[in-house]
Coordinates of C-alpha atoms and ligand atoms in Angstrom, one line a residue:
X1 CA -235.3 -15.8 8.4
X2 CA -235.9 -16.1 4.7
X3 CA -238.5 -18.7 3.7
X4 CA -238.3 -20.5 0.5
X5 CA -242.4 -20.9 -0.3
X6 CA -242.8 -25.0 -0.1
X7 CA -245.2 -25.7 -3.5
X8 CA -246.1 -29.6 -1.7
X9 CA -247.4 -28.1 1.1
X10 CA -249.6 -25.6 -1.1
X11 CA -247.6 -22.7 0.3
X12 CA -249.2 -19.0 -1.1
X13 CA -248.7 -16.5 1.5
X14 CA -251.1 -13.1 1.3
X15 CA -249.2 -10.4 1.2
X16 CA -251.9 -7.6 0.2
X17 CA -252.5 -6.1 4.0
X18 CA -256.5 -4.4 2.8
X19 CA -257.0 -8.1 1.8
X20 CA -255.9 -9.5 5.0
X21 CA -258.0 -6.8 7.3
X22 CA -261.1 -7.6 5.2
X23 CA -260.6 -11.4 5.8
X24 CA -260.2 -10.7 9.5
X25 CA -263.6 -8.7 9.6
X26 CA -265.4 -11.5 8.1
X27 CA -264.8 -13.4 11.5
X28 CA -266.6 -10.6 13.8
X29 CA -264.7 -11.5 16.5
X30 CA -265.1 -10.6 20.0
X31 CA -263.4 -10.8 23.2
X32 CA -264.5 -14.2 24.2
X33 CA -263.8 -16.1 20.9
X34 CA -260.9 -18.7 20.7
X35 CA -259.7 -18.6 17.5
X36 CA -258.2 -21.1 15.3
X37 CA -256.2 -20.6 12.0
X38 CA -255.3 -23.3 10.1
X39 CA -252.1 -23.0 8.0
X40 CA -250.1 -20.0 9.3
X41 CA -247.5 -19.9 7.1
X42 CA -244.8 -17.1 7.7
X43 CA -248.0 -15.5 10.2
X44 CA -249.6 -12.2 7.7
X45 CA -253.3 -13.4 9.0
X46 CA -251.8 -14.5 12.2
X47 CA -250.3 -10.8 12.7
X48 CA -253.7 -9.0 11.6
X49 CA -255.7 -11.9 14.3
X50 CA -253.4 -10.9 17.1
X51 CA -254.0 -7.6 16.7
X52 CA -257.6 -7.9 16.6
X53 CA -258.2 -10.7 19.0
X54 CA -255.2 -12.3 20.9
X55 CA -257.1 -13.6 23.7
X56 CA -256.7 -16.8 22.7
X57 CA -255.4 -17.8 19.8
X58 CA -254.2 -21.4 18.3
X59 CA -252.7 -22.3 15.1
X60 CA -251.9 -25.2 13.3
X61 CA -249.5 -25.9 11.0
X62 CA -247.4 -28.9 9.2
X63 CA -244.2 -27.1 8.2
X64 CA -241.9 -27.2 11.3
X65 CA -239.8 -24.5 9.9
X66 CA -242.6 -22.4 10.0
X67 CA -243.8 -23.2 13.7
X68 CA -240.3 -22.5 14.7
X69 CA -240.6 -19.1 12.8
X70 CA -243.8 -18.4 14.3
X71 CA -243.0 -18.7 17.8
X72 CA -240.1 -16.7 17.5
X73 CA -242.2 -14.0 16.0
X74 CA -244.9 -14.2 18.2
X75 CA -243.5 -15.5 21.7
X76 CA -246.2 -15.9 24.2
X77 CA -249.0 -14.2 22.4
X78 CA -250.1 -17.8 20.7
X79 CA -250.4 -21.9 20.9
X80 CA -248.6 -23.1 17.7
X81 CA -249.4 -26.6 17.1
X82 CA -246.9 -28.7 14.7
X83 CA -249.3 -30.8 13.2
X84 CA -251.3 -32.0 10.1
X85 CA -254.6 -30.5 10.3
X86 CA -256.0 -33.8 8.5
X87 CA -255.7 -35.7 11.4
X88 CA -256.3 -32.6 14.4
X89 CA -260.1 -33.1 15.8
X90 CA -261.4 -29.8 17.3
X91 CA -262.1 -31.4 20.7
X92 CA -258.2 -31.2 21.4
X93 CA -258.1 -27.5 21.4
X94 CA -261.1 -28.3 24.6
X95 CA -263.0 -24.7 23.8
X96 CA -266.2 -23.5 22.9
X97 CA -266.8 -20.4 20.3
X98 CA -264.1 -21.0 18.2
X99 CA -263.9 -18.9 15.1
X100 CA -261.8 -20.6 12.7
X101 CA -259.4 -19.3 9.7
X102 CA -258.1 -20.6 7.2
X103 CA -256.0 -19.5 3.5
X104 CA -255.8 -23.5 3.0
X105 CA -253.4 -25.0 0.9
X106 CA -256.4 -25.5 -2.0
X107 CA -255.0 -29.9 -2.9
X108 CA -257.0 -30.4 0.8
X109 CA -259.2 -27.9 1.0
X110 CA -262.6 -30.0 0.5
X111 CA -261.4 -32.4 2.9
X112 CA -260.5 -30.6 5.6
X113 CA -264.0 -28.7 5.2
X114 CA -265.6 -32.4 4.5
X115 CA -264.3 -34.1 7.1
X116 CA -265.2 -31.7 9.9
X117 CA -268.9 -31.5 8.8
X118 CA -269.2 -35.4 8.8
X119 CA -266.9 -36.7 11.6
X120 CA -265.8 -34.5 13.9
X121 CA -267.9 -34.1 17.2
X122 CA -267.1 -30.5 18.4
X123 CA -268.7 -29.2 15.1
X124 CA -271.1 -27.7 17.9
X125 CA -268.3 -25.5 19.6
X126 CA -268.0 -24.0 15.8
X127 CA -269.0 -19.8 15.9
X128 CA -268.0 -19.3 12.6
X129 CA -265.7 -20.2 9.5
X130 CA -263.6 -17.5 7.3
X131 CA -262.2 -20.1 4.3
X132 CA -260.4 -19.5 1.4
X133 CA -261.0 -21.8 -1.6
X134 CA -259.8 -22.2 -5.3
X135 CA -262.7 -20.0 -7.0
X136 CA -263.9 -23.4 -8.9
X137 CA -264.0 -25.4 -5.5
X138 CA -265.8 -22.1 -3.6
X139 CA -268.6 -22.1 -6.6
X140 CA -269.2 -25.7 -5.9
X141 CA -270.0 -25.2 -2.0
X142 CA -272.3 -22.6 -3.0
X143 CA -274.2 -24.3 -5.9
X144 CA -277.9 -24.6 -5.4
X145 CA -280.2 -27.1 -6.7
X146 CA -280.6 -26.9 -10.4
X147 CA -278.1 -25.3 -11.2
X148 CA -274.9 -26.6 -12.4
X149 CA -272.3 -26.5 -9.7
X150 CA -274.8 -28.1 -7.3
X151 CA -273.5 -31.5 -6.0
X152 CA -271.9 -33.3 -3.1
X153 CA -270.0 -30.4 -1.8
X154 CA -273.2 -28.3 -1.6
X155 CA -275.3 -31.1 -0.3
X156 CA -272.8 -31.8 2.7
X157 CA -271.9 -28.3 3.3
X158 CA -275.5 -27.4 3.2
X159 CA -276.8 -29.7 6.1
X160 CA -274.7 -28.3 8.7
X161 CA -273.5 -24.8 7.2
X162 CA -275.0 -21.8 6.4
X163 CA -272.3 -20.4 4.1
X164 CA -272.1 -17.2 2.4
X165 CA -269.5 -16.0 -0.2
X166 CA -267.7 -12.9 1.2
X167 CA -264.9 -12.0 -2.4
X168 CA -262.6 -13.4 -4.5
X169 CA -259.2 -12.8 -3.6
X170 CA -256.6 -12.3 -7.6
X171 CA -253.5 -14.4 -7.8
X172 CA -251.5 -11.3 -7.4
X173 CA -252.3 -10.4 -3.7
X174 CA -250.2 -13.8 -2.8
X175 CA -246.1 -14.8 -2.9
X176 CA -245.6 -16.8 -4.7
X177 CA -249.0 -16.2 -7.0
X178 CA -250.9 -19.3 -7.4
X179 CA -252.3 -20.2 -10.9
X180 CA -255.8 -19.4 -9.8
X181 CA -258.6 -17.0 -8.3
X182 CA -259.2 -17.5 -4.6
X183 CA -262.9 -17.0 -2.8
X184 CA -263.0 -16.3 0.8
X185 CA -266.5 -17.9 2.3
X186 CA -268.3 -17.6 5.6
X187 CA -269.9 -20.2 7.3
X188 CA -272.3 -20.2 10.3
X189 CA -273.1 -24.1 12.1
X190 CA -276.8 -24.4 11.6
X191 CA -278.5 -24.7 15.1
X192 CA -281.0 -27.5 14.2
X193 CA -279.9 -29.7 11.6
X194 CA -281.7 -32.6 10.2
X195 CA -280.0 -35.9 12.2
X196 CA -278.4 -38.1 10.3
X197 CA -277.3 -41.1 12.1
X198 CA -274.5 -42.9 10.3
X199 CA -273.2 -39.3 7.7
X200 CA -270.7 -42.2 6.2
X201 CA -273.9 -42.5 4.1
X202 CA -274.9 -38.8 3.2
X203 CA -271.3 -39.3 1.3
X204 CA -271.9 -42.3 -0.4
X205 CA -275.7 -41.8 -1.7
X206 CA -273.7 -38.0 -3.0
X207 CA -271.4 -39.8 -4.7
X208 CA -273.2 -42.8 -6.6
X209 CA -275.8 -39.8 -7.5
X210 CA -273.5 -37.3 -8.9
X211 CA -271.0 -39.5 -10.6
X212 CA -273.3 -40.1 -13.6
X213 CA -275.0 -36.6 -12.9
X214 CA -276.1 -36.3 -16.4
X215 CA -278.5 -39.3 -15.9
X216 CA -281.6 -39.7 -14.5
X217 CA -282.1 -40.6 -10.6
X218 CA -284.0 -43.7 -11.1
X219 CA -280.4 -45.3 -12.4
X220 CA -278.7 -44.6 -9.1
X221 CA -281.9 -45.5 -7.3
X222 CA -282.6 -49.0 -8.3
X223 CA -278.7 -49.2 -8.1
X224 CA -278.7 -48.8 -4.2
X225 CA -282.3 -50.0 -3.3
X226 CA -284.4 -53.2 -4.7
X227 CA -287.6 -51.1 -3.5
X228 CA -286.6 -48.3 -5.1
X229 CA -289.9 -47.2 -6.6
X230 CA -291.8 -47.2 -3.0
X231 CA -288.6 -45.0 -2.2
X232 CA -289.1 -42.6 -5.1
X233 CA -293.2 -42.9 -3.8
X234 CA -292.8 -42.2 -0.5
X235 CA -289.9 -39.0 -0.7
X236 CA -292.5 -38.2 -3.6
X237 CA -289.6 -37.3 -6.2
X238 CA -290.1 -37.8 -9.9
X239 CA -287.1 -40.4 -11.2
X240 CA -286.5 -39.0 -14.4
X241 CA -285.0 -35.9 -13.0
X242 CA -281.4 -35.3 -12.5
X243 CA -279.2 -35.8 -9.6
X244 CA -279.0 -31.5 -9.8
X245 CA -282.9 -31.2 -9.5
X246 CA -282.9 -32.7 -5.9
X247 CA -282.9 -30.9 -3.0
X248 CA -280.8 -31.0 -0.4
X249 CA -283.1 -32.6 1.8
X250 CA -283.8 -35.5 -0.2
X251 CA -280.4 -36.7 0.1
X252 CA -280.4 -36.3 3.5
X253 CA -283.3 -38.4 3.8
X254 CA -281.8 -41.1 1.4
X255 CA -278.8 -41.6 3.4
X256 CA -281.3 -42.2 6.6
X257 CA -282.6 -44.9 4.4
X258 CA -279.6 -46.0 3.5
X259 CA -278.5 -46.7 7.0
X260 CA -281.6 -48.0 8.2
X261 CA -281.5 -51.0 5.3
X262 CA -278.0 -51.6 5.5
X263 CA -278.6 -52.2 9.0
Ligands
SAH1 N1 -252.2 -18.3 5.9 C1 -250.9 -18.0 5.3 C2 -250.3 -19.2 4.5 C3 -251.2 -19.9 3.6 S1 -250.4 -21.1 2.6 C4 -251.0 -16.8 4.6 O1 -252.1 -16.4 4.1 O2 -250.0 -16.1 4.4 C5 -251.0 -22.6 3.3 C6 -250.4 -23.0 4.6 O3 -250.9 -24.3 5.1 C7 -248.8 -23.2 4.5 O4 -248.3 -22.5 5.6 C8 -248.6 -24.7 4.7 O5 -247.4 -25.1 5.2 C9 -249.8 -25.1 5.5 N2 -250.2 -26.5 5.4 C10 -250.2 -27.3 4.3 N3 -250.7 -28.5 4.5 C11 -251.1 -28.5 5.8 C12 -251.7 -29.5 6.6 N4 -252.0 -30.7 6.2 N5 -251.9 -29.2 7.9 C13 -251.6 -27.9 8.4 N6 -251.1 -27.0 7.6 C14 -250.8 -27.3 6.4

């Protein structure tokens, strides 16, 4: 069956087989992972995880063509699920140690990755991630305070993720070739992570702070609190910095606050 690549649905497929084993590695999987790829497409990662690792294997993708495709290809050796990975919570696929995958399309990329850290539950039942990202997107989950692609994708990556870049991926190892550099990055769920009770607020404080991330904190803070200064006292931070010169932590904290007097 010939497939005609759908640009809406942000359709590259890989085509470069050394890039596709290396991906695979990054996952280390082993015999009692359950593994998840998100996005399919025509199956050139899905091929590379069955030979690998077909225990259990799930996949998730919008394009019905492709899910009828797929399990002609692949028969019995997977679970293809026709669905919009936007609105799939983990705790359907009822597993632990899932190892998820993932060449997304890039237009949802941050809020597939965003949404799972903040909302969904069976974070917990997480072993690993192996995403692909635009480059531009990938440097901004792996900014680090002070310097300049630190913001809210590093903050809310950073309190549940410990995420390391693996390599960029060129334009040409995909059909049809995107207009950009891809990065694949591994991410391990952090074990103890600080508790934040209501992470609707981690986003917010993030996004008042880095909107105007050229001006100094205490703009922002008086913004959201009338105590403000005892804030700034008591997380001991200087306001004249920059949004970029706090650590993660310190928005973690702030959207405690946050919660605590909006309640
Ligand atoms: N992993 C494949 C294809 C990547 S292209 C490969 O590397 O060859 C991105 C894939 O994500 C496409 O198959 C597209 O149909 C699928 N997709 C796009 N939006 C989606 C969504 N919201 N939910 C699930 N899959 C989606």
């Amino acid at each position: 069956m010939k497939v005609k690549p759908k640009k809406s649905l942000g359709q590259n497929f890989l085509i470069n087989p050394e890039i596709i084993e290396k991906i695979v590695d990054c996952g280390n999987l082993n015999y009692i992972d359950n593994i998840v790829e998100i996005g399919p497409g025509t199956g050139n990662l899905t091929k590379e995880l069955i030979r690998k690792n077909s225990r259990n294997l799930f996949v998730i993708e919008k394009d019905e063509n492709l899910c009828n495709l797929l399990v002609k290809k692949f028969n019995n050796t997977l679970k293809v699920i026709n669905d919009d990975v936007l609105n799939f919570k983990l705790d359907r696929l009822n597993c632990t140690n899932l190892v998820i995958f993932g060449n997304l399309p890039y237009n949802i990329s941050t809020q597939i990755l965003v949404n799972w850290i903040l909302y969904d539950y069976n974070f917990i039942h997480i072993k690993k991630l192996v995403l692909m990202f635009q480059k531009e997107v990938a440097d901004r989950i792996l900014g680090n305070v002070n310097e300049k692609n630190y913001g809210r994708l590093s903050i809310i990556a950073n309190w549940k993720l410990k995420i390391q870049k693996e390599f960029d991926i060129e334009s040409a190892d995909f059909y049809p070739k995107p207009k950009v550099t891809s990065t694949l990055i591994s991410m391990i769920p952090k074990k103890n992570f600080i508790k934040i009770t209501n992470p609707e607020k981690l986003e917010e404080i993030t996004s008042i702070f880095f909107n105007q991330r050229r001006k100094m904190i205490k703009k922002p803070l008086n913004k959201i609190f009338p105590n403000s200064n005892i804030i700034a006292e008591k997380l001991n931070i200087d306001t004249n910095l920059r949004p970029q010169n706090l650590k993660p932590e310190i928005y973690f904290e702030l959207a405690e606050i946050l919660n605590k007097s909006d309640s």
